Short mmCIF file of C-alpha atoms in Angstrom, two decimals:
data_model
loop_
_atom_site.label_atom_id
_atom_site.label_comp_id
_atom_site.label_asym_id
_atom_site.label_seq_id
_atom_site.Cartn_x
_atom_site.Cartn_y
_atom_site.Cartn_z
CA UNK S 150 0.00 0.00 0.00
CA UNK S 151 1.78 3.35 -1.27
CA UNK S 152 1.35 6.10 1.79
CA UNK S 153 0.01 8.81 1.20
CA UNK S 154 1.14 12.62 2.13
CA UNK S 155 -1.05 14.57 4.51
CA UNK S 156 0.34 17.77 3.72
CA UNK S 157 -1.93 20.13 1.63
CA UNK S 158 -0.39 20.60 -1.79
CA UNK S 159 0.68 24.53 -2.58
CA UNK S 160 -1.19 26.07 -5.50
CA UNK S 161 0.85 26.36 -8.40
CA UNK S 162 0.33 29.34 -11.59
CA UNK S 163 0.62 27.72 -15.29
CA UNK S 164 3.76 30.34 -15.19
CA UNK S 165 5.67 27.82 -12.63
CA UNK S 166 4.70 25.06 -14.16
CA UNK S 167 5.51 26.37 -17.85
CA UNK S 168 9.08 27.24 -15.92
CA UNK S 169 9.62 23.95 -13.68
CA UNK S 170 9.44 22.17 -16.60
CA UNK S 171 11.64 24.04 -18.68
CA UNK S 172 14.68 23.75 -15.84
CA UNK S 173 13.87 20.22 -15.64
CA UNK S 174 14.58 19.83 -19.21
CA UNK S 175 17.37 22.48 -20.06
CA UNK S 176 20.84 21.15 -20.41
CA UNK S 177 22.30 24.70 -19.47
CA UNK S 178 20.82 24.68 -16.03
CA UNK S 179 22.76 23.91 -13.06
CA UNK S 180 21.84 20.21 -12.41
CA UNK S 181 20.86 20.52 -8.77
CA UNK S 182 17.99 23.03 -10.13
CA UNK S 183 16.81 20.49 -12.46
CA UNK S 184 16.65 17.54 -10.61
CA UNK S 185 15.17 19.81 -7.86
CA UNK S 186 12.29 20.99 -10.71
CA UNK S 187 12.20 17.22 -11.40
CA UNK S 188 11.10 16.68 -7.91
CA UNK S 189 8.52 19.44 -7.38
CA UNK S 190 6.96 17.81 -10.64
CA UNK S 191 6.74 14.89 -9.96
CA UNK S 192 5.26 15.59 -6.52
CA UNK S 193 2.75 17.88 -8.45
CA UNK S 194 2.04 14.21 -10.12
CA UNK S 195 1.22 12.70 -7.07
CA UNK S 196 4.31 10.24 -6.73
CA UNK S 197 5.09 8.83 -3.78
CA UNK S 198 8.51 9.62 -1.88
CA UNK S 199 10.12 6.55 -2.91
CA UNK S 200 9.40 6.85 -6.76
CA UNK S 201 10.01 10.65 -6.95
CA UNK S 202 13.39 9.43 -5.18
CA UNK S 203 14.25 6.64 -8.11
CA UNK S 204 13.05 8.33 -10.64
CA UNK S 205 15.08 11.31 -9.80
CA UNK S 206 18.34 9.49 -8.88
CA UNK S 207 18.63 10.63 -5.97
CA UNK S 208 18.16 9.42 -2.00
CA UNK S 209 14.82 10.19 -0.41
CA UNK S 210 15.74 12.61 2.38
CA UNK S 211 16.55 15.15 -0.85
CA UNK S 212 13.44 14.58 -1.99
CA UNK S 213 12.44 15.31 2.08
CA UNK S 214 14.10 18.58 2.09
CA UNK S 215 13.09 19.57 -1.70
CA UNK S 216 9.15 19.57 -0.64
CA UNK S 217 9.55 20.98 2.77
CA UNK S 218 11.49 23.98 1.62
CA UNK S 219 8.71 23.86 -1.26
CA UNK S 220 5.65 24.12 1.25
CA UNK S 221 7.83 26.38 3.43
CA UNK S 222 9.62 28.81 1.04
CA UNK S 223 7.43 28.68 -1.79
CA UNK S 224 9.07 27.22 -5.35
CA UNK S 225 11.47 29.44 -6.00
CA UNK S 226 13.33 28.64 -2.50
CA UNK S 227 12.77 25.26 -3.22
CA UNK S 228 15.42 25.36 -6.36
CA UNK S 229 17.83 27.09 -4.58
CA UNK S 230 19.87 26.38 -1.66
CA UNK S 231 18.57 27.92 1.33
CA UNK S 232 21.23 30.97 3.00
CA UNK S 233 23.76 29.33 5.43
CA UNK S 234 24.99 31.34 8.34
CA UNK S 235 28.05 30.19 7.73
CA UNK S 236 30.71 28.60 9.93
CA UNK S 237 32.97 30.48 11.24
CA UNK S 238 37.13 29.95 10.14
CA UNK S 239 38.92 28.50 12.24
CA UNK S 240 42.34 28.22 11.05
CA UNK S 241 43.45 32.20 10.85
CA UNK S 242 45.87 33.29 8.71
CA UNK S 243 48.23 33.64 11.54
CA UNK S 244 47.55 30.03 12.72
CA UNK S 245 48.27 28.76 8.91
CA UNK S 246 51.76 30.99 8.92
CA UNK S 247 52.99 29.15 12.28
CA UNK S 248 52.02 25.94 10.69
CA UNK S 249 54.05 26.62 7.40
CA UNK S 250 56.87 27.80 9.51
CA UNK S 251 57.02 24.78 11.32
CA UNK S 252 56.87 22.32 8.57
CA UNK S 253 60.21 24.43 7.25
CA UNK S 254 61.73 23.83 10.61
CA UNK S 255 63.34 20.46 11.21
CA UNK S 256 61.52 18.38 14.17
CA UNK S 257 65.45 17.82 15.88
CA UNK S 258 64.61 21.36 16.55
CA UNK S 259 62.00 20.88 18.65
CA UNK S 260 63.09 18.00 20.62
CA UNK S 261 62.05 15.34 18.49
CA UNK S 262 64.91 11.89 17.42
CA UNK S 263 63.23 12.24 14.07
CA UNK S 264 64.71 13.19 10.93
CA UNK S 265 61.91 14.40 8.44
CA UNK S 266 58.26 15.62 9.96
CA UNK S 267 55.18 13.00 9.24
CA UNK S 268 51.43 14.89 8.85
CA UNK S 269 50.87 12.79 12.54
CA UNK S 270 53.93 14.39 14.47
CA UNK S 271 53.25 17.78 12.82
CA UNK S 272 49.20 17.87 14.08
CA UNK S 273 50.56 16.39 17.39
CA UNK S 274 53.13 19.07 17.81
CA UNK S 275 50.69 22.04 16.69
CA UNK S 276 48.07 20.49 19.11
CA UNK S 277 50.30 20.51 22.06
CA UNK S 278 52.43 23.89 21.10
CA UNK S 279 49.45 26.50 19.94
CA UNK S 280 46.28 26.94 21.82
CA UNK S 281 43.88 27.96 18.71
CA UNK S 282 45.01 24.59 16.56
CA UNK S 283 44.27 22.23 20.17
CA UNK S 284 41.50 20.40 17.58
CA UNK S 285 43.26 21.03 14.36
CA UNK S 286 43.20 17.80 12.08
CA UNK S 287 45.66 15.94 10.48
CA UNK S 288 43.96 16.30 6.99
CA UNK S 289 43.71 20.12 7.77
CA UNK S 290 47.47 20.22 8.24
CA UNK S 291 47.84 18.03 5.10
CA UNK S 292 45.77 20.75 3.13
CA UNK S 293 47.76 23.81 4.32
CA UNK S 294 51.01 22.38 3.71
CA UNK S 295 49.43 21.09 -0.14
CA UNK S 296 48.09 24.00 -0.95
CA UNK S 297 51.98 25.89 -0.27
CA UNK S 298 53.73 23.64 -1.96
CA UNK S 299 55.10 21.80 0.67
CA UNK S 300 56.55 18.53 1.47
CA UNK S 301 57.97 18.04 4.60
CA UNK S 302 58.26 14.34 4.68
CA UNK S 303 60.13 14.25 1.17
CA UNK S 304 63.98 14.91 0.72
CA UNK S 305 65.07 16.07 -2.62
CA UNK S 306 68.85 15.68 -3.68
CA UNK S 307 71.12 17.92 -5.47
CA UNK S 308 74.66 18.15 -6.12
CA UNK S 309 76.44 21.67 -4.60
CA UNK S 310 79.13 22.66 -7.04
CA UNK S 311 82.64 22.10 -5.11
CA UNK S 312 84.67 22.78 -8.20
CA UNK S 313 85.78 26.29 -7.53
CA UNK S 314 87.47 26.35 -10.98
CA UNK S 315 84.34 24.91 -12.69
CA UNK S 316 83.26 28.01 -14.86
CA UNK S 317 86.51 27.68 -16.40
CA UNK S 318 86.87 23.70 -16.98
CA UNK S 319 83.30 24.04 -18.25
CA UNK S 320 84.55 27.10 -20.88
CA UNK S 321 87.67 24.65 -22.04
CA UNK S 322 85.43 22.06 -22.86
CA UNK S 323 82.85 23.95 -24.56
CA UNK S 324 86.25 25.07 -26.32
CA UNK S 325 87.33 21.68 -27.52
CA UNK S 326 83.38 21.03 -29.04
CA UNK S 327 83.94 24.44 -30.58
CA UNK S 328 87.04 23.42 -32.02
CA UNK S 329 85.74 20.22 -33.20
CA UNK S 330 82.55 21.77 -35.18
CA UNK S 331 85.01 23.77 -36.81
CA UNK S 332 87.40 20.65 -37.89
CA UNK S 333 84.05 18.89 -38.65
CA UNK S 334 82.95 21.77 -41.02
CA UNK S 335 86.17 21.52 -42.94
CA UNK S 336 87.38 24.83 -41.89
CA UNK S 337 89.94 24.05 -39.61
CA UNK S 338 93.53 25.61 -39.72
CA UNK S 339 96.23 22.09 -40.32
CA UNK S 340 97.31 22.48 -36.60
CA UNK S 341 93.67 21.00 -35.53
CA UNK S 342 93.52 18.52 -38.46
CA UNK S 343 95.95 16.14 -36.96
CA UNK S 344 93.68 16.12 -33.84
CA UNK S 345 90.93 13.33 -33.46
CA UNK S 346 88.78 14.22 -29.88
CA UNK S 347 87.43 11.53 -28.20
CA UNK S 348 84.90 11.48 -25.41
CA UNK S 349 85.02 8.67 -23.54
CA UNK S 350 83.69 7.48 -20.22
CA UNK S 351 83.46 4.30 -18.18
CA UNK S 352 80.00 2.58 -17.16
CA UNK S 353 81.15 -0.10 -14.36
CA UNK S 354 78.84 -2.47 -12.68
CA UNK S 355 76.54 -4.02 -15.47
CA UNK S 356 75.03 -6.93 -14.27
CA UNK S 357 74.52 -10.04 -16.27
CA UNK S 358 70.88 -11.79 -15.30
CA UNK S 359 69.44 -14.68 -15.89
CA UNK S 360 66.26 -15.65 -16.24
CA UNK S 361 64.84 -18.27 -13.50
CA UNK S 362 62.21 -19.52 -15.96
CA UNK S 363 61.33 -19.17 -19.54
CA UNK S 364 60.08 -15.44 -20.50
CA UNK S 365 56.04 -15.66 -22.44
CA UNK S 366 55.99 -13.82 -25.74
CA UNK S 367 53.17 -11.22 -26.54
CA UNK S 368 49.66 -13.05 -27.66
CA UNK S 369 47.75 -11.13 -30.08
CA UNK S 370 44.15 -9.75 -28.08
CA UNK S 371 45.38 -11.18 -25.08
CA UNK S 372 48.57 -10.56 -23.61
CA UNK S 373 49.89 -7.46 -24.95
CA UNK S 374 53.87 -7.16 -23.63
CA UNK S 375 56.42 -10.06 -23.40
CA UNK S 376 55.74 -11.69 -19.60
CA UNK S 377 58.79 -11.79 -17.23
CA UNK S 378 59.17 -13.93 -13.71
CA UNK S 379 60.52 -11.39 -11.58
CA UNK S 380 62.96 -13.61 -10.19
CA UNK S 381 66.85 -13.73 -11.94
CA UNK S 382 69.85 -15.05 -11.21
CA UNK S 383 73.25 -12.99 -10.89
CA UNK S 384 75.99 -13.81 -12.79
CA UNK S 385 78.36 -11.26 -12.13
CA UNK S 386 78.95 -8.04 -13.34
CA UNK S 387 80.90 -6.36 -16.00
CA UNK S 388 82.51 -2.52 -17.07
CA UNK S 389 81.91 -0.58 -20.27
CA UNK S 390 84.74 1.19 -21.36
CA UNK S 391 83.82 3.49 -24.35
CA UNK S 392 85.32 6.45 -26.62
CA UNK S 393 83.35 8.42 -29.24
CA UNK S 394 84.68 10.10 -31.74
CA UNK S 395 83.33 13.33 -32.09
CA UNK S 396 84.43 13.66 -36.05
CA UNK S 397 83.08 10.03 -37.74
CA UNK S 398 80.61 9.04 -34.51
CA UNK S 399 82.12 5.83 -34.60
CA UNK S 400 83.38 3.86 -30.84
CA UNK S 401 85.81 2.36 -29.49
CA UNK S 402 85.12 -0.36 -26.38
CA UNK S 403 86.29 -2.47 -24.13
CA UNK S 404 84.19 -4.65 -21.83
CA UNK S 405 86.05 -6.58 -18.44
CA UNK S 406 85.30 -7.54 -15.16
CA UNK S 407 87.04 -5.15 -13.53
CA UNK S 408 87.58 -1.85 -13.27
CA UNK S 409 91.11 -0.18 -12.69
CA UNK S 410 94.43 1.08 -14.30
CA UNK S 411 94.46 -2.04 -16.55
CA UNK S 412 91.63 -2.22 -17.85
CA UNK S 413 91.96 1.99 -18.89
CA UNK S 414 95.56 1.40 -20.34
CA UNK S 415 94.03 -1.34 -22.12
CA UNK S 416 91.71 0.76 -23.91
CA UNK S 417 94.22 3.47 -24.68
CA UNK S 418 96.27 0.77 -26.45
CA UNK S 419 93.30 -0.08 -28.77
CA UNK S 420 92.93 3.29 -29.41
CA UNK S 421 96.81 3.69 -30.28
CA UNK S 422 96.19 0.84 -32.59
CA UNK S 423 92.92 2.02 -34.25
CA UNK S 424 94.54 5.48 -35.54
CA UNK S 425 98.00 6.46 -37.50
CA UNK S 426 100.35 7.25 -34.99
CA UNK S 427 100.70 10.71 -36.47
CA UNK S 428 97.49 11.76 -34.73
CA UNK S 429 97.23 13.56 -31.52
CA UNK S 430 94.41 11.57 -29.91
CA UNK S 431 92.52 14.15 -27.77
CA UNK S 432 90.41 12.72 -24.99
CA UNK S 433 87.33 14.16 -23.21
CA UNK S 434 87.43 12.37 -19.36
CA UNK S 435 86.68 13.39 -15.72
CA UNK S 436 88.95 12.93 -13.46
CA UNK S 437 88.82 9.45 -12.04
CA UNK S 438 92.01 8.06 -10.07
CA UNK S 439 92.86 5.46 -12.57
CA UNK S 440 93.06 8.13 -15.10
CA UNK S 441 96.03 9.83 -13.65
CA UNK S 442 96.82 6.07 -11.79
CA UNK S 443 101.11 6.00 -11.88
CA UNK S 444 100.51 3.29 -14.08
CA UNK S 445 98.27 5.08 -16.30
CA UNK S 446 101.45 7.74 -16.57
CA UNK S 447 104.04 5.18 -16.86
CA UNK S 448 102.35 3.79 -19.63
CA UNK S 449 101.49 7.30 -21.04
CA UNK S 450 105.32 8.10 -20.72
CA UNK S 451 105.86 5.33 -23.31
CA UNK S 452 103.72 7.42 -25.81
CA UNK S 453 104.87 10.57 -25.80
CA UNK S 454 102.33 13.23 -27.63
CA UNK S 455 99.91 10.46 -28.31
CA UNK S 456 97.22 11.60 -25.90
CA UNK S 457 95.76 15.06 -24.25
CA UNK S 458 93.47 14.40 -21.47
CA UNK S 459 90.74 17.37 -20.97
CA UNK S 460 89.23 16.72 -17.95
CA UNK S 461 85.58 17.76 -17.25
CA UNK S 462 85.07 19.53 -13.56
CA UNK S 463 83.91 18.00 -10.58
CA UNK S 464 80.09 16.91 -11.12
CA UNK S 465 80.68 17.89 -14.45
CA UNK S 466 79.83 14.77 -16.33
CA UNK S 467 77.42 15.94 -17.94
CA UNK S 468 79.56 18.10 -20.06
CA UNK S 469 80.83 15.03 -21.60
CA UNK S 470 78.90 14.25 -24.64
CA UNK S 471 79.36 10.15 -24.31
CA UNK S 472 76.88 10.62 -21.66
CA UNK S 473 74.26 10.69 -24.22
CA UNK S 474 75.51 7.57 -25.70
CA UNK S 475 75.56 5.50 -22.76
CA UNK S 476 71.94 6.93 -21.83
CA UNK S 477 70.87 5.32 -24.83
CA UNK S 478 72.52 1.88 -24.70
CA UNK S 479 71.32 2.31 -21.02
CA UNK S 480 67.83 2.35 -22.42
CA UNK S 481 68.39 0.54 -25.66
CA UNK S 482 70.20 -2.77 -24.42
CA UNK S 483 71.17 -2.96 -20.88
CA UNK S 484 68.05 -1.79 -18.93
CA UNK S 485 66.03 -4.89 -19.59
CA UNK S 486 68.86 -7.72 -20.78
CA UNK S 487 68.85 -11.33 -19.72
CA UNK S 488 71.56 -13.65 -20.76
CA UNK S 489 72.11 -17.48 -20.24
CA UNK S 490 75.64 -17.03 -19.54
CA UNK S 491 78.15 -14.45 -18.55
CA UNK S 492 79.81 -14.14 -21.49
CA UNK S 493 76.48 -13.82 -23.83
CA UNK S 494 76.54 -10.21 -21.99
CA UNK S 495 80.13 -9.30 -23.08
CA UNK S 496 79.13 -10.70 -26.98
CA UNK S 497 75.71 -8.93 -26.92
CA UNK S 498 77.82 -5.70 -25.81
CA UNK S 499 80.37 -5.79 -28.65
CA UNK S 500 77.76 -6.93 -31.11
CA UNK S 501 75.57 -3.35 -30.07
CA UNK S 502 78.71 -1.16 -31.27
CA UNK S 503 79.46 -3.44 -34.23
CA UNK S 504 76.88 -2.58 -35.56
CA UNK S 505 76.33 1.27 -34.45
CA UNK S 506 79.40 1.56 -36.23
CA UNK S 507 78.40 0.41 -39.46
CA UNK S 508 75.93 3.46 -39.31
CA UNK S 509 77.86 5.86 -36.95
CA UNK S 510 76.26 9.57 -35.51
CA UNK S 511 78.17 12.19 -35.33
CA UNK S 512 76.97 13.84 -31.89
CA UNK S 513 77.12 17.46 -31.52
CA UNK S 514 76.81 19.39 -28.62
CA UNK S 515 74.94 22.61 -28.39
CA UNK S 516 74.40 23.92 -24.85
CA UNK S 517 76.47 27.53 -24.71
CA UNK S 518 77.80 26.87 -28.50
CA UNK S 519 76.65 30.13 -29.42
CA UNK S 520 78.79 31.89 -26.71
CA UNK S 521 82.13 30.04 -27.24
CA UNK S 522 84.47 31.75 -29.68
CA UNK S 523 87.97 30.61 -30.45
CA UNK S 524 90.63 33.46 -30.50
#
């Protein structure tokens, strides 16, 4: 049995009928207006509660609310939100400044063993230290602190520039990329032409994996990506040792186990053998031990002239333009490479250059290009 209202029905002018229906409808109307005007309709239809409620989408106590603002306020108070008094702020401006100050503060300062400030020690600390922010919430904090920007519990790292002489390290490399766009460009005085600049780096540590079990291959319309147990074996590791030449984009490696003197005076010797010994072999470095190692300059002192090392500054590595080649063998090869065996690493390695150097790159550099000039 459907209950009935007992409440005498307002009176309602073809007008506010002409316009209920017309918000109800409209697709420009704000949609709590129009399922409001949906309401007062259907209630003008003589629908129960529960129907107007389903019909409308909505939960009965807004269809409650609707009609008694309707037989209260009339219709027009009925599609619009009644006037709150408002309640009154709480957190004051001052209150929000001694909260962002705080969060910039470390909690050692205040007494505290801990580090970095969590959202729970923060509302603790404000709840105990400030009298106006005794009830302040943890979600309130969180807001503030959001809305500024600001992340106490995070730790962001950077590298402070110790190289006091870096401005100028920085200005002779950009020199030795001028000089080599100019040799490149086949405008170079003969001095530079007997000059080949190599950047070169060393990427130690690459690990050779193994797969535990056998990896699934994609499935057309059902499994997208190759499938991978996340489980490996180690193998061992293994160093890159790589020079790029600036003028044909070809490179020169050397892969080993280790990672000392050797294995660098090793490399320089395949360079020496890769180029005519009347070529001044310019190379772009930083300045790891084993690159001024006294066996590195004994063996050096057994080539005389053969080599100029340029060494980038201190947390300058990023000056040296092999960086961009190992970023992309990074990404290319080694991020995601399983072998069977150790070796199969070292092979897969020297196979990647073979054949990048069948189609070399030259890289150029451009950062501050513009501003270099050579006297």
């Amino acid at each position: 049995m459907v209950f009935r209202r007992n409440f005498p029905k307002p009176k309602f002018t073809e007008e506010q009928l002409a316009d209920l229906g017309k918000i109800r409808n409209s697709r420009s109307e704000e949609r709590r207006r129009v399922i409001r005007a949906g309401i007062i309709l259907d209630y003008i239809a003589d629908l129960s509660d529960e129907v107007i409620a389903r019909k409308n989408h909505v939960n009965k106590n807004t269809v409650k609310n609707t009609l008694s603002k309707l037989r209260e306020f009339g219709v027009d108070s009925a599609l619009a939100d009644l006037p709150r008094p408002g309640k009154p702020r709480r957190i004051t401006d001052d209150d929000k400044a001694w909260i962002l100050n705080l969060a910039c503060t470390k909690p050692s300062e205040h007494g505290y063993p801990n580090e970095l400030w969590t959202y729970s020690l923060l509302t603790s600390h404000a709840r105990m230290s400030r009298p106006s922010l005794r009830d302040v919430s943890r979600s309130t904090i969180h807001d503030i602190l959001t809305l500024a920007a600001i992340r106490p519990h995070k730790i962001r790292y950077y590298v402070e520039n110790r190289d006091e002489d870096f401005e100028n390290k920085m200005a002779t490399i950009l020199h030795v990329y001028k000089e080599v766009e100019i040799i490149n460009s086949g405008s170079a005085e003969d001095d530079l032409k007997d000059t080949i600049t190599i950047s070169f780096d060393e990427k130690p540590g690459i690990q050779a994996l193994s797969l535990k079990s056998e990896e699934l291959p994609p499935v057309p319309g059902k499994y997208p990506s190759v499938t991978r147990d996340y489980e490996y074996r180690r193998l061992g590791t293994l160093s890159l040792l790589a020079g790029l030449n600036l003028h044909s984009g070809k490179v020169t490696e050397i892969t080993s186990r280790t990672h000392n003197s050797d294995d660098f005076i090793r490399f320089l010797k395949k360079l020496d053998s890769s180029y005519p010994k009347e070529i001044t072999l310019r190379l772009i470095l930083d300045n790891l031990r084993v690159h001024t190692s006294e066996k590195t300059r004994k063996y050096l002192a057994t080539v005389p002239n053969r080599f100029v090392f340029v060494f980038t500054p201190k947390h300058g590595s990023w000056l040296n333009i092999v960086e961009t080649l190992f970023s992309k063998i990074t990404r290319t090869l080694l991020k995601e490479i399983r072998v069977k065996r150790f070796e199969e690493l070292k092979e897969r390695i020297d196979q990647y250059f073979d054949e990048l150097n069948r189609s070399p790159v030259i890289f150029r550099w451009t950062y501050k290009m513009d501003e270099t000039v050579i006297a």
